[in-house]
Short mmCIF file of C-alpha atoms and ligand atoms in Angstrom, two decimals:
data_model
loop_
_atom_site.label_atom_id
_atom_site.label_comp_id
_atom_site.label_asym_id
_atom_site.label_seq_id
_atom_site.Cartn_x
_atom_site.Cartn_y
_atom_site.Cartn_z
CA MET A 11 -95.90 55.52 -33.14
CA ILE A 12 -95.20 53.12 -35.99
CA ARG A 13 -97.83 50.43 -36.65
CA SER A 14 -97.60 47.37 -38.92
CA VAL A 15 -100.66 47.73 -41.14
CA VAL A 16 -102.07 45.10 -43.51
CA ARG A 17 -101.44 46.43 -47.02
CA GLY A 18 -102.37 43.30 -49.00
CA PHE A 19 -103.42 39.67 -48.74
CA GLY A 20 -103.43 36.61 -50.99
CA ALA A 21 -103.48 32.83 -51.12
CA SER A 22 -102.70 29.86 -53.31
CA LEU A 23 -104.01 26.30 -53.19
CA PRO A 24 -102.97 23.11 -54.99
CA LYS A 25 -105.08 22.13 -58.01
CA ARG A 26 -106.26 18.85 -56.52
CA VAL A 27 -109.11 18.62 -54.02
CA MET A 28 -109.31 15.43 -51.94
CA THR A 29 -112.71 14.73 -50.38
CA ASN A 30 -113.37 12.60 -47.30
CA ARG A 31 -114.90 9.99 -49.64
CA GLU A 32 -111.54 9.61 -51.39
CA ILE A 33 -109.82 9.09 -48.02
CA GLU A 34 -112.34 6.32 -47.28
CA GLU A 35 -110.64 4.40 -50.09
CA LYS A 36 -107.20 4.71 -48.45
CA VAL A 37 -107.88 4.02 -44.74
CA ASP A 38 -110.67 2.63 -42.56
CA THR A 39 -112.63 5.84 -41.96
CA SER A 40 -115.83 7.54 -43.05
CA ASP A 41 -116.96 10.95 -44.20
CA GLU A 42 -119.39 10.93 -41.28
CA TRP A 43 -116.65 10.25 -38.66
CA ILE A 44 -114.35 12.95 -40.09
CA VAL A 45 -117.10 15.59 -40.33
CA GLN A 46 -118.48 14.84 -36.89
CA ARG A 47 -115.08 14.85 -35.09
CA THR A 48 -113.33 17.61 -37.04
CA GLY A 49 -115.69 19.53 -39.36
CA ILE A 50 -113.36 18.76 -42.30
CA ARG A 51 -115.09 17.90 -45.60
CA GLN A 52 -112.20 18.23 -48.04
CA ARG A 53 -108.59 19.34 -48.27
CA TYR A 54 -106.21 20.33 -51.10
CA ILE A 55 -103.24 18.06 -51.85
CA ALA A 56 -100.10 19.19 -53.70
CA GLY A 57 -99.41 17.32 -56.92
CA GLU A 58 -96.32 16.89 -59.04
CA GLY A 59 -94.44 20.18 -59.40
CA GLU A 60 -96.37 21.80 -56.54
CA THR A 61 -94.19 22.50 -53.49
CA THR A 62 -94.21 24.73 -50.44
CA ALA A 63 -92.19 27.32 -52.40
CA SER A 64 -94.46 27.20 -55.46
CA LEU A 65 -97.57 27.61 -53.31
CA GLY A 66 -95.85 30.34 -51.28
CA GLU A 67 -94.88 32.14 -54.48
CA GLY A 68 -98.51 32.01 -55.65
CA ALA A 69 -99.72 33.50 -52.36
CA ALA A 70 -97.00 36.17 -52.48
CA ARG A 71 -97.88 37.20 -56.04
CA ALA A 72 -101.57 37.41 -55.10
CA ALA A 73 -100.77 39.57 -52.04
CA LEU A 74 -98.50 41.87 -54.08
CA ALA A 75 -101.24 42.30 -56.72
CA ASN A 76 -103.82 42.97 -53.99
CA ALA A 77 -101.53 45.63 -52.47
CA GLY A 78 -100.62 47.18 -55.83
CA LEU A 79 -96.94 46.56 -55.06
CA THR A 80 -94.03 44.78 -56.73
CA PRO A 81 -91.23 42.69 -55.18
CA ALA A 82 -89.03 45.83 -55.35
CA ASP A 83 -91.23 47.33 -52.60
CA ILE A 84 -90.56 44.50 -50.11
CA ASP A 85 -87.69 44.62 -47.58
CA VAL A 86 -88.06 41.28 -45.79
CA ILE A 87 -89.77 37.95 -46.52
CA ILE A 88 -90.66 35.67 -43.62
CA VAL A 89 -92.01 32.22 -44.41
CA ALA A 90 -93.67 30.23 -41.64
CA THR A 91 -93.42 26.56 -42.55
CA SER A 92 -92.68 23.12 -41.11
CA THR A 93 -92.53 21.54 -44.57
CA PRO A 94 -89.70 23.36 -46.39
CA ASP A 95 -88.70 22.33 -49.92
CA ASN A 96 -85.21 21.47 -48.65
CA THR A 97 -83.60 21.13 -45.24
CA PHE A 98 -81.74 24.25 -46.34
CA PRO A 99 -81.69 26.87 -47.79
CA ALA A 100 -84.84 28.41 -46.40
CA THR A 101 -88.00 28.22 -48.49
CA ALA A 102 -88.11 32.01 -48.11
CA VAL A 103 -84.99 32.51 -50.28
CA ASN A 104 -86.46 30.11 -52.82
CA ILE A 105 -89.61 32.24 -52.96
CA GLN A 106 -87.50 35.42 -53.03
CA ASN A 107 -85.67 34.10 -56.09
CA ARG A 108 -88.90 32.96 -57.78
CA LEU A 109 -90.19 36.52 -57.34
CA GLY A 110 -87.05 37.85 -59.05
CA MET A 111 -86.11 39.66 -55.84
CA HIS A 112 -82.40 39.90 -55.03
CA HIS A 113 -82.36 42.58 -52.34
CA GLY A 114 -83.42 42.59 -48.70
CA ALA A 115 -83.54 39.50 -46.49
CA ALA A 116 -85.58 36.31 -46.47
CA PHE A 117 -85.78 33.60 -43.84
CA ASP A 118 -88.00 30.80 -42.55
CA LEU A 119 -89.60 30.59 -39.15
CA GLN A 120 -90.73 27.34 -37.57
CA ALA A 121 -93.46 27.26 -34.93
CA VAL A 122 -95.61 24.56 -36.59
CA CYS A 123 -99.32 25.49 -36.59
CA SER A 124 -98.62 28.71 -34.65
CA GLY A 125 -96.07 29.69 -37.31
CA PHE A 126 -98.13 32.42 -38.94
CA VAL A 127 -98.88 34.13 -35.61
CA PHE A 128 -95.17 33.96 -34.72
CA ALA A 129 -94.23 35.30 -38.19
CA VAL A 130 -96.65 38.25 -38.03
CA THR A 131 -95.28 39.06 -34.57
CA THR A 132 -91.70 38.92 -35.90
CA ALA A 133 -92.60 41.13 -38.87
CA ASP A 134 -94.24 43.62 -36.50
CA ALA A 135 -91.06 43.73 -34.39
CA TYR A 136 -88.93 44.34 -37.51
CA ILE A 137 -91.24 47.14 -38.66
CA ARG A 138 -91.61 48.86 -35.29
CA GLY A 139 -87.86 48.47 -34.70
CA GLY A 140 -87.15 50.34 -37.94
CA LEU A 141 -85.47 47.36 -39.65
CA ALA A 142 -88.04 47.13 -42.45
CA LYS A 143 -90.78 49.22 -44.03
CA ARG A 144 -92.64 46.38 -45.72
CA VAL A 145 -92.58 42.69 -44.79
CA LEU A 146 -94.11 39.90 -46.85
CA VAL A 147 -95.34 37.29 -44.36
CA ILE A 148 -96.18 33.90 -45.83
CA GLY A 149 -97.57 30.73 -44.27
CA ALA A 150 -96.97 27.84 -46.68
CA GLU A 151 -97.20 24.09 -46.17
CA THR A 152 -97.27 20.71 -47.89
CA PHE A 153 -98.21 18.57 -44.88
CA SER A 154 -99.44 15.82 -47.25
CA ARG A 155 -95.74 14.99 -47.76
CA ILE A 156 -95.07 14.26 -44.05
CA LEU A 157 -98.28 12.32 -43.38
CA ASP A 158 -98.36 8.58 -42.80
CA TRP A 159 -101.12 7.75 -45.27
CA ASN A 160 -101.70 4.43 -43.43
CA ASP A 161 -102.49 6.20 -40.13
CA ARG A 162 -106.18 7.11 -40.07
CA THR A 163 -105.78 9.08 -36.84
CA THR A 164 -103.68 11.75 -38.59
CA CYS A 165 -103.95 11.53 -42.40
CA VAL A 166 -107.58 12.66 -42.45
CA LEU A 167 -106.80 15.93 -40.69
CA PHE A 168 -104.27 17.86 -42.78
CA GLY A 169 -103.98 19.59 -46.16
CA ASP A 170 -101.70 21.79 -48.26
CA GLY A 171 -101.79 25.48 -49.21
CA ALA A 172 -100.32 28.92 -48.68
CA GLY A 173 -101.47 32.39 -47.68
CA ALA A 174 -99.72 35.74 -47.35
CA LEU A 175 -100.05 39.20 -45.86
CA ILE A 176 -98.00 42.30 -46.62
CA LEU A 177 -97.43 44.41 -43.51
CA GLU A 178 -96.37 48.04 -43.96
CA ALA A 179 -95.04 50.68 -41.56
CA GLN A 180 -97.62 53.44 -41.08
CA GLU A 181 -97.85 56.21 -38.50
CA GLY A 182 -100.41 55.55 -35.74
CA SER A 183 -101.60 57.46 -32.69
CA GLY A 184 -100.78 54.68 -30.21
CA THR A 185 -104.41 53.87 -29.38
CA THR A 186 -106.51 50.83 -30.25
CA ALA A 187 -108.23 52.99 -32.90
CA ASP A 188 -105.04 52.64 -35.01
CA ARG A 189 -104.98 50.28 -37.95
CA GLY A 190 -102.30 47.58 -37.73
CA VAL A 191 -101.01 45.11 -35.15
CA LEU A 192 -102.12 46.23 -31.67
CA THR A 193 -100.66 43.42 -29.59
CA ALA A 194 -99.09 39.97 -29.95
CA GLN A 195 -98.88 37.25 -27.31
CA LEU A 196 -96.56 34.29 -27.89
CA ARG A 197 -95.99 31.17 -25.78
CA SER A 198 -94.25 27.80 -26.01
CA ASP A 199 -93.62 24.82 -23.76
CA GLY A 200 -91.35 22.03 -24.99
CA ALA A 201 -92.54 19.65 -22.29
CA HIS A 202 -95.35 18.71 -24.69
CA LYS A 203 -93.08 17.76 -27.61
CA GLU A 204 -94.10 14.09 -27.76
CA LYS A 205 -97.80 14.90 -28.17
CA LEU A 206 -97.37 16.30 -31.69
CA PHE A 207 -94.12 15.86 -33.60
CA VAL A 208 -92.44 14.49 -36.71
CA ASP A 209 -90.42 11.31 -36.06
CA GLY A 210 -87.49 12.24 -38.29
CA GLY A 211 -85.05 15.03 -39.02
CA PRO A 212 -81.56 15.81 -40.35
CA SER A 213 -79.70 15.43 -37.06
CA THR A 214 -81.58 12.45 -35.63
CA THR A 215 -82.63 9.97 -38.31
CA GLY A 216 -81.36 11.66 -41.44
CA THR A 217 -84.86 11.20 -42.87
CA VAL A 218 -87.83 13.51 -43.21
CA GLY A 219 -90.09 11.41 -40.97
CA HIS A 220 -93.86 11.35 -40.47
CA LEU A 221 -96.24 13.36 -38.34
CA ARG A 222 -97.23 11.63 -35.08
CA MET A 223 -99.92 12.89 -32.75
CA GLU A 224 -101.73 11.99 -29.57
CA GLY A 225 -104.93 13.63 -30.79
CA ARG A 226 -106.86 13.39 -27.57
CA GLU A 227 -103.97 14.93 -25.57
CA VAL A 228 -103.67 17.83 -28.04
CA PHE A 229 -107.42 18.37 -27.86
CA LYS A 230 -107.30 18.42 -24.05
CA HIS A 231 -104.79 21.28 -23.98
CA ALA A 232 -105.99 23.29 -26.98
CA VAL A 233 -108.92 25.31 -25.62
CA GLY A 234 -107.05 26.34 -22.44
CA MET A 235 -104.01 27.52 -24.39
CA ILE A 236 -106.09 29.45 -26.90
CA THR A 237 -108.16 31.21 -24.25
CA ASP A 238 -104.95 32.06 -22.33
CA VAL A 239 -103.45 34.07 -25.22
CA ILE A 240 -106.74 35.63 -26.25
CA GLU A 241 -107.43 36.87 -22.73
CA ALA A 242 -103.84 38.21 -22.63
CA ALA A 243 -104.49 40.14 -25.87
CA PHE A 244 -107.68 41.66 -24.43
CA GLU A 245 -105.87 42.59 -21.22
CA ALA A 246 -102.92 44.17 -23.05
CA THR A 247 -105.20 46.40 -25.11
CA GLY A 248 -108.15 47.03 -22.77
CA THR A 249 -110.51 45.43 -25.29
CA THR A 250 -113.14 42.72 -24.81
CA ALA A 251 -114.81 40.02 -26.88
CA ASP A 252 -117.63 42.51 -27.60
CA ASP A 253 -115.19 44.83 -29.42
CA LEU A 254 -114.14 42.14 -31.89
CA ASP A 255 -115.43 42.13 -35.43
CA TRP A 256 -113.77 38.84 -36.38
CA LEU A 257 -112.00 35.92 -34.74
CA VAL A 258 -109.80 34.14 -37.29
CA PRO A 259 -108.55 31.01 -35.54
CA HIS A 260 -106.05 28.44 -36.70
CA GLN A 261 -108.20 25.94 -38.56
CA ALA A 262 -107.34 22.60 -36.92
CA ASN A 263 -110.65 21.29 -35.79
CA ARG A 264 -114.19 22.63 -35.70
CA ARG A 265 -114.75 21.36 -32.16
CA ILE A 266 -111.69 23.24 -30.85
CA ILE A 267 -112.84 26.43 -32.63
CA ASP A 268 -116.39 26.14 -31.29
CA GLY A 269 -115.16 25.33 -27.76
CA SER A 270 -112.77 28.31 -27.65
CA ALA A 271 -115.35 30.75 -29.04
CA LYS A 272 -117.93 29.56 -26.53
CA LYS A 273 -115.54 29.86 -23.59
CA LEU A 274 -114.64 33.42 -24.63
CA GLY A 275 -118.24 34.47 -25.32
CA ILE A 276 -117.55 35.14 -29.01
CA PRO A 277 -120.64 34.39 -31.15
CA LEU A 278 -119.99 31.98 -34.03
CA GLU A 279 -121.27 34.61 -36.54
CA LYS A 280 -118.03 36.48 -35.78
CA VAL A 281 -115.77 33.47 -36.34
CA VAL A 282 -114.20 32.78 -39.74
CA ILE A 283 -114.30 29.02 -40.37
CA THR A 284 -112.62 27.39 -43.36
CA VAL A 285 -111.51 24.08 -41.85
CA ASP A 286 -114.33 22.39 -43.82
CA LEU A 287 -112.69 23.51 -47.10
CA HIS A 288 -108.96 23.32 -46.36
CA GLY A 289 -108.48 20.89 -43.46
CA ASN A 290 -105.60 21.76 -41.15
CA THR A 291 -102.95 23.49 -43.29
CA SER A 292 -100.76 24.33 -40.26
CA ALA A 293 -98.99 27.70 -40.73
CA ALA A 294 -101.05 28.41 -43.85
CA SER A 295 -104.47 28.08 -42.24
CA ILE A 296 -104.86 31.60 -40.82
CA PRO A 297 -103.76 33.51 -43.96
CA LEU A 298 -105.92 31.16 -46.09
CA ALA A 299 -108.91 31.99 -43.85
CA LEU A 300 -108.09 35.72 -43.93
CA ASN A 301 -107.96 35.57 -47.72
CA VAL A 302 -111.42 33.97 -47.89
CA ALA A 303 -113.05 36.42 -45.46
CA ALA A 304 -111.34 39.56 -46.81
CA SER A 305 -112.08 38.55 -50.42
CA ASP A 306 -115.77 37.90 -49.78
CA GLY A 307 -116.14 41.26 -48.04
CA ARG A 308 -116.65 40.02 -44.47
CA ILE A 309 -113.38 41.53 -43.13
CA LYS A 310 -113.33 45.24 -43.95
CA LYS A 311 -110.86 48.07 -43.42
CA GLY A 312 -111.01 49.19 -39.79
CA ASP A 313 -112.37 45.89 -38.44
CA LEU A 314 -110.87 44.55 -35.20
CA VAL A 315 -109.53 41.08 -36.03
CA LEU A 316 -108.10 38.51 -33.62
CA LEU A 317 -105.82 35.75 -34.88
CA GLU A 318 -105.00 32.76 -32.68
CA ALA A 319 -103.22 29.44 -33.04
CA MET A 320 -101.76 26.51 -31.16
CA GLY A 321 -99.61 23.68 -32.43
CA GLY A 322 -96.66 21.35 -32.03
CA GLY A 323 -94.13 22.16 -29.34
CA PHE A 324 -96.51 23.15 -27.93
CA THR A 325 -96.52 26.67 -29.31
CA TRP A 326 -99.47 29.02 -29.07
CA GLY A 327 -100.15 32.69 -29.61
CA SER A 328 -102.51 35.48 -30.62
CA VAL A 329 -102.32 38.70 -32.62
CA LEU A 330 -104.92 41.45 -32.30
CA LEU A 331 -104.95 43.82 -35.26
CA ARG A 332 -107.15 46.43 -36.83
CA TRP A 333 -107.53 45.53 -40.54
C1 COA B 4 -107.91 13.55 -33.69
C2 COA B 4 -109.29 13.68 -33.11
C3 COA B 4 -110.26 14.19 -34.17
C4 COA B 4 -109.78 12.30 -32.69
O1 COA B 4 -111.06 12.40 -32.10
P1 COA B 4 -111.33 11.71 -30.69
O2 COA B 4 -112.75 11.93 -30.41
O3 COA B 4 -110.34 12.25 -29.70
O4 COA B 4 -111.09 10.24 -31.04
P2 COA B 4 -110.11 9.19 -30.31
O5 COA B 4 -108.70 9.44 -30.68
O6 COA B 4 -110.48 9.11 -28.88
O7 COA B 4 -110.57 7.87 -31.05
C5 COA B 4 -111.91 7.39 -30.94
C6 COA B 4 -112.04 6.18 -31.82
O8 COA B 4 -112.04 6.59 -33.19
C7 COA B 4 -111.06 5.85 -33.91
N1 COA B 4 -110.54 6.67 -34.99
C8 COA B 4 -109.45 7.45 -34.99
N2 COA B 4 -109.29 8.04 -36.19
C9 COA B 4 -110.31 7.62 -36.95
C10 COA B 4 -110.69 7.87 -38.28
N3 COA B 4 -110.01 8.70 -39.08
N4 COA B 4 -111.82 7.28 -38.73
C11 COA B 4 -112.54 6.45 -37.96
N5 COA B 4 -112.21 6.17 -36.70
C12 COA B 4 -111.12 6.74 -36.19
C13 COA B 4 -110.02 5.48 -32.88
O9 COA B 4 -109.28 4.38 -33.30
C14 COA B 4 -110.89 5.20 -31.68
O10 COA B 4 -111.41 3.89 -31.81
P3 COA B 4 -111.54 2.94 -30.53
O11 COA B 4 -112.49 3.65 -29.61
O12 COA B 4 -112.08 1.69 -31.11
O13 COA B 4 -110.17 2.82 -29.96
C15 COA B 4 -109.31 14.62 -31.89
O14 COA B 4 -108.61 14.02 -30.82
C16 COA B 4 -108.71 15.94 -32.18
O15 COA B 4 -109.25 16.72 -32.92
N6 COA B 4 -107.54 16.25 -31.59
C17 COA B 4 -106.85 17.47 -31.85
C18 COA B 4 -106.06 17.29 -33.09
C19 COA B 4 -105.55 18.57 -33.65
O16 COA B 4 -106.31 19.46 -33.90
N7 COA B 4 -104.25 18.63 -33.88
C20 COA B 4 -103.61 19.69 -34.54
C21 COA B 4 -103.33 20.80 -33.60
S1 COA B 4 -102.48 22.04 -34.46
#
């Protein structure tokens, strides 16, 4: 059977680092409060000329170089983002053009912080359905541009950045020994919309709006949703937490990551954590974390890697893949 195998990875971050100390100068908060409640120590913030498309292009170029491919080798680009450069066209066509690519198809996908998991799942369906041989999957965000910088309950949490994977059709045997995506589990429930949303949009206010969140409510639901889709991935593949080499969670909050790992019996030595460096970069957080752990040699070819995320909507999902 056809499997969607990781052929390359890459990432791109804005030039500017913003530490918790700098945020102390903007709102009534402290480095100690932020670290203790979230694990975040710094985040990257896009400056003039840096946009979701420019960061996405950087991640795409890095992934192409890592794979030893050129844009001519790509059939489809999927960009997971909630912070597009424009309402339309899609950031994906912007990135396609920046790459000098004028063939194939490019589109955006919006599932907020679960966006990368939804995008990998979509790419896998395209590849296994025979619609594409190679898909460039990008998670790219500039959440700093939709934050209310006077709201200390949200502005301390998020950051900007982009990461990318190239998935390629390769023949597999149909067992969990195959490299590539082994299962994907996606969920959403719009009943939770008001708990995490942006209070603007083209068809409502005609403005971009700002991120609003009931942090405690999100926290309350997070661990249950994450364990739901991880257990579903184990069940679908007959694997267990013991089989995992790496858990690469969406990097929203250190306490959510620790709580989920504990509930699932996954030791923290097997969990990739980058929330301290990047903050919550929404759809970019998983590919940014993958880039760190694959670049430093932790994630190796053949490793069993579990991705999971939850976010606005709510949306939540997991992807189990062999690297
Ligand atoms: C946001 C979050 C860190 C807040 O932590 P919490 O322990 O739930 O804190 P609370 O919201 O109950 O607020 C506790 C107190 O800290 C205060 N506080 C909130 N933000 C603060 C900040 N940045 N600095 C200092 N104090 C802050 C509150 O005003 C409150 O004060 P009060 O007790 O005087 O009213 C936590 O709820 C969380 O992580 N939620 C999930 C968010 C998330 O990951 N969202 C993205 C999902 S993709």
